[in-house]
């Protein structure tokens, strides 16, 4: 069973940047599409970004397109989310997740398609 641990969250001013990491242990991630989701207080968890198993394809929610970039290092079993030009509405707990099926193509991921989640890391953007 894979364990996912996110890190890199924090407090940043609007317009600033953060880089989140998601490190896996217990199982290699190299055959799986990985996704990032976020959940703001009082709201449902929403999709943010996904990256295909080999890193060749990515997909982003419209709300973050052009500002966020996801990447992966399969040798390090780690996935990243670079967040630039952060806005107060980006404030949320961010989660990484592993797709259940192998060799996913980096399209939009749904919560029901993921079978492993990290504990989340808080991102707070002040105005």
Tab-separated table of C-alpha atoms in Angstrom:
chain	number	residue	atom	x	y	z
A	1	UNK	CA	0.000	0.000	0.000
A	2	UNK	CA	1.361	3.401	-0.940
A	3	UNK	CA	1.643	6.250	1.543
A	4	UNK	CA	1.608	9.831	0.273
A	5	UNK	CA	2.977	12.775	2.221
A	6	UNK	CA	2.530	16.362	1.066
A	7	UNK	CA	4.772	19.214	2.130
A	8	UNK	CA	5.533	22.793	1.159
A	9	UNK	CA	2.376	24.554	2.204
A	10	UNK	CA	2.370	27.781	4.160
A	11	UNK	CA	1.282	31.390	4.335
A	12	UNK	CA	2.057	33.635	1.378
A	13	UNK	CA	0.917	37.023	0.152
A	14	UNK	CA	-1.166	37.364	-2.975
A	15	UNK	CA	1.066	37.232	-6.027
A	16	UNK	CA	3.551	34.973	-4.294
A	17	UNK	CA	4.611	31.407	-5.029
A	18	UNK	CA	4.770	28.064	-3.287
A	19	UNK	CA	5.973	24.639	-4.373
A	20	UNK	CA	4.199	21.624	-2.984
A	21	UNK	CA	5.763	18.175	-2.917
A	22	UNK	CA	4.106	14.795	-2.635
A	23	UNK	CA	6.465	11.995	-1.704
A	24	UNK	CA	5.421	8.389	-1.884
A	25	UNK	CA	6.617	5.397	0.073
A	26	UNK	CA	5.679	1.760	0.074
A	27	UNK	CA	5.084	1.540	-3.652
A	28	UNK	CA	6.431	3.123	-6.797
A	29	UNK	CA	4.279	5.781	-8.436
A	30	UNK	CA	5.902	5.431	-11.833
A	31	UNK	CA	2.977	3.547	-13.410
A	32	UNK	CA	0.226	5.844	-12.169
A	33	UNK	CA	-1.343	9.144	-13.029
A	34	UNK	CA	-1.178	11.505	-10.068
A	35	UNK	CA	-3.530	14.307	-9.190
A	36	UNK	CA	-3.751	17.367	-6.985
A	37	UNK	CA	-6.976	18.399	-5.307
A	38	UNK	CA	-7.871	21.112	-2.832
A	39	UNK	CA	-10.572	21.758	-0.292
A	40	UNK	CA	-11.441	25.163	1.086
A	41	UNK	CA	-13.424	25.580	4.326
A	42	UNK	CA	-17.079	24.815	3.768
A	43	UNK	CA	-16.531	23.668	0.210
A	44	UNK	CA	-16.225	20.343	-1.533
A	45	UNK	CA	-12.882	18.917	-2.553
A	46	UNK	CA	-12.075	19.975	-6.100
A	47	UNK	CA	-9.689	18.890	-8.806
A	48	UNK	CA	-6.647	21.101	-9.434
A	49	UNK	CA	-4.173	19.285	-11.692
A	50	UNK	CA	-3.123	15.876	-12.976
A	51	UNK	CA	-0.015	14.435	-14.571
A	52	UNK	CA	0.276	11.266	-16.623
A	53	UNK	CA	2.279	8.285	-15.433
A	54	UNK	CA	5.362	9.286	-17.434
A	55	UNK	CA	4.990	13.045	-17.003
A	56	UNK	CA	4.308	13.576	-20.670
A	57	UNK	CA	0.868	15.065	-20.278
A	58	UNK	CA	-0.739	17.391	-17.772
A	59	UNK	CA	-4.234	18.746	-17.211
A	60	UNK	CA	-5.386	21.713	-15.136
A	61	UNK	CA	-8.573	23.151	-13.773
A	62	UNK	CA	-9.493	26.399	-15.501
A	63	UNK	CA	-9.080	28.291	-12.230
A	64	UNK	CA	-5.350	27.514	-12.043
A	65	UNK	CA	-4.384	27.177	-15.694
A	66	UNK	CA	-1.392	29.360	-16.522
A	67	UNK	CA	-0.460	29.789	-12.853
A	68	UNK	CA	0.110	26.242	-11.569
A	69	UNK	CA	2.420	23.583	-12.990
A	70	UNK	CA	2.604	19.961	-11.948
A	71	UNK	CA	5.624	17.768	-12.574
A	72	UNK	CA	7.060	14.507	-11.347
A	73	UNK	CA	10.331	12.752	-10.699
A	74	UNK	CA	9.678	9.038	-10.871
A	75	UNK	CA	13.218	8.227	-9.773
A	76	UNK	CA	12.488	10.116	-6.544
A	77	UNK	CA	8.886	8.844	-6.339
A	78	UNK	CA	7.760	12.449	-5.930
A	79	UNK	CA	5.211	14.716	-7.570
A	80	UNK	CA	5.289	18.505	-7.444
A	81	UNK	CA	2.868	21.395	-7.774
A	82	UNK	CA	4.438	24.769	-8.503
A	83	UNK	CA	1.973	27.530	-7.701
A	84	UNK	CA	2.664	31.043	-8.972
A	85	UNK	CA	0.697	34.274	-8.805
A	86	UNK	CA	-1.302	32.926	-5.896
A	87	UNK	CA	-4.665	34.470	-5.104
A	88	UNK	CA	-6.675	34.527	-1.870
A	89	UNK	CA	-9.186	32.167	-3.477
A	90	UNK	CA	-6.403	29.558	-3.739
A	91	UNK	CA	-6.495	29.222	0.055
A	92	UNK	CA	-7.263	25.582	0.858
A	93	UNK	CA	-5.852	22.304	2.062
A	94	UNK	CA	-4.074	20.704	-0.886
A	95	UNK	CA	-3.999	16.945	-1.362
A	96	UNK	CA	-2.145	14.692	-3.740
A	97	UNK	CA	-3.781	11.509	-4.892
A	98	UNK	CA	-2.928	8.409	-6.894
A	99	UNK	CA	-5.174	7.144	-9.637
A	100	UNK	CA	-6.374	3.583	-9.112
A	101	UNK	CA	-5.779	2.444	-12.714
A	102	UNK	CA	-2.326	2.187	-14.183
A	103	UNK	CA	-0.905	4.234	-17.061
A	104	UNK	CA	-3.385	7.080	-16.811
A	105	UNK	CA	-3.039	9.709	-19.512
A	106	UNK	CA	-3.070	12.867	-17.381
A	107	UNK	CA	-6.649	13.955	-17.975
A	108	UNK	CA	-9.023	15.410	-15.417
A	109	UNK	CA	-9.184	13.091	-12.407
A	110	UNK	CA	-12.228	12.417	-10.275
A	111	UNK	CA	-12.123	11.679	-6.554
A	112	UNK	CA	-13.705	8.258	-7.108
A	113	UNK	CA	-10.856	7.311	-9.449
A	114	UNK	CA	-8.191	7.775	-6.758
A	115	UNK	CA	-7.304	5.108	-4.233
A	116	UNK	CA	-4.588	6.762	-2.156
A	117	UNK	CA	-4.460	10.231	-0.619
A	118	UNK	CA	-2.007	12.262	1.361
A	119	UNK	CA	-2.906	13.968	4.609
A	120	UNK	CA	-2.983	17.406	2.994
A	121	UNK	CA	-0.973	20.586	3.385
A	122	UNK	CA	-2.460	23.980	4.178
A	123	UNK	CA	-1.974	26.847	1.744
A	124	UNK	CA	-3.079	30.278	2.905
A	125	UNK	CA	-2.903	33.303	0.629
A	126	UNK	CA	-3.356	36.699	2.236
A	127	UNK	CA	-4.643	39.701	0.325
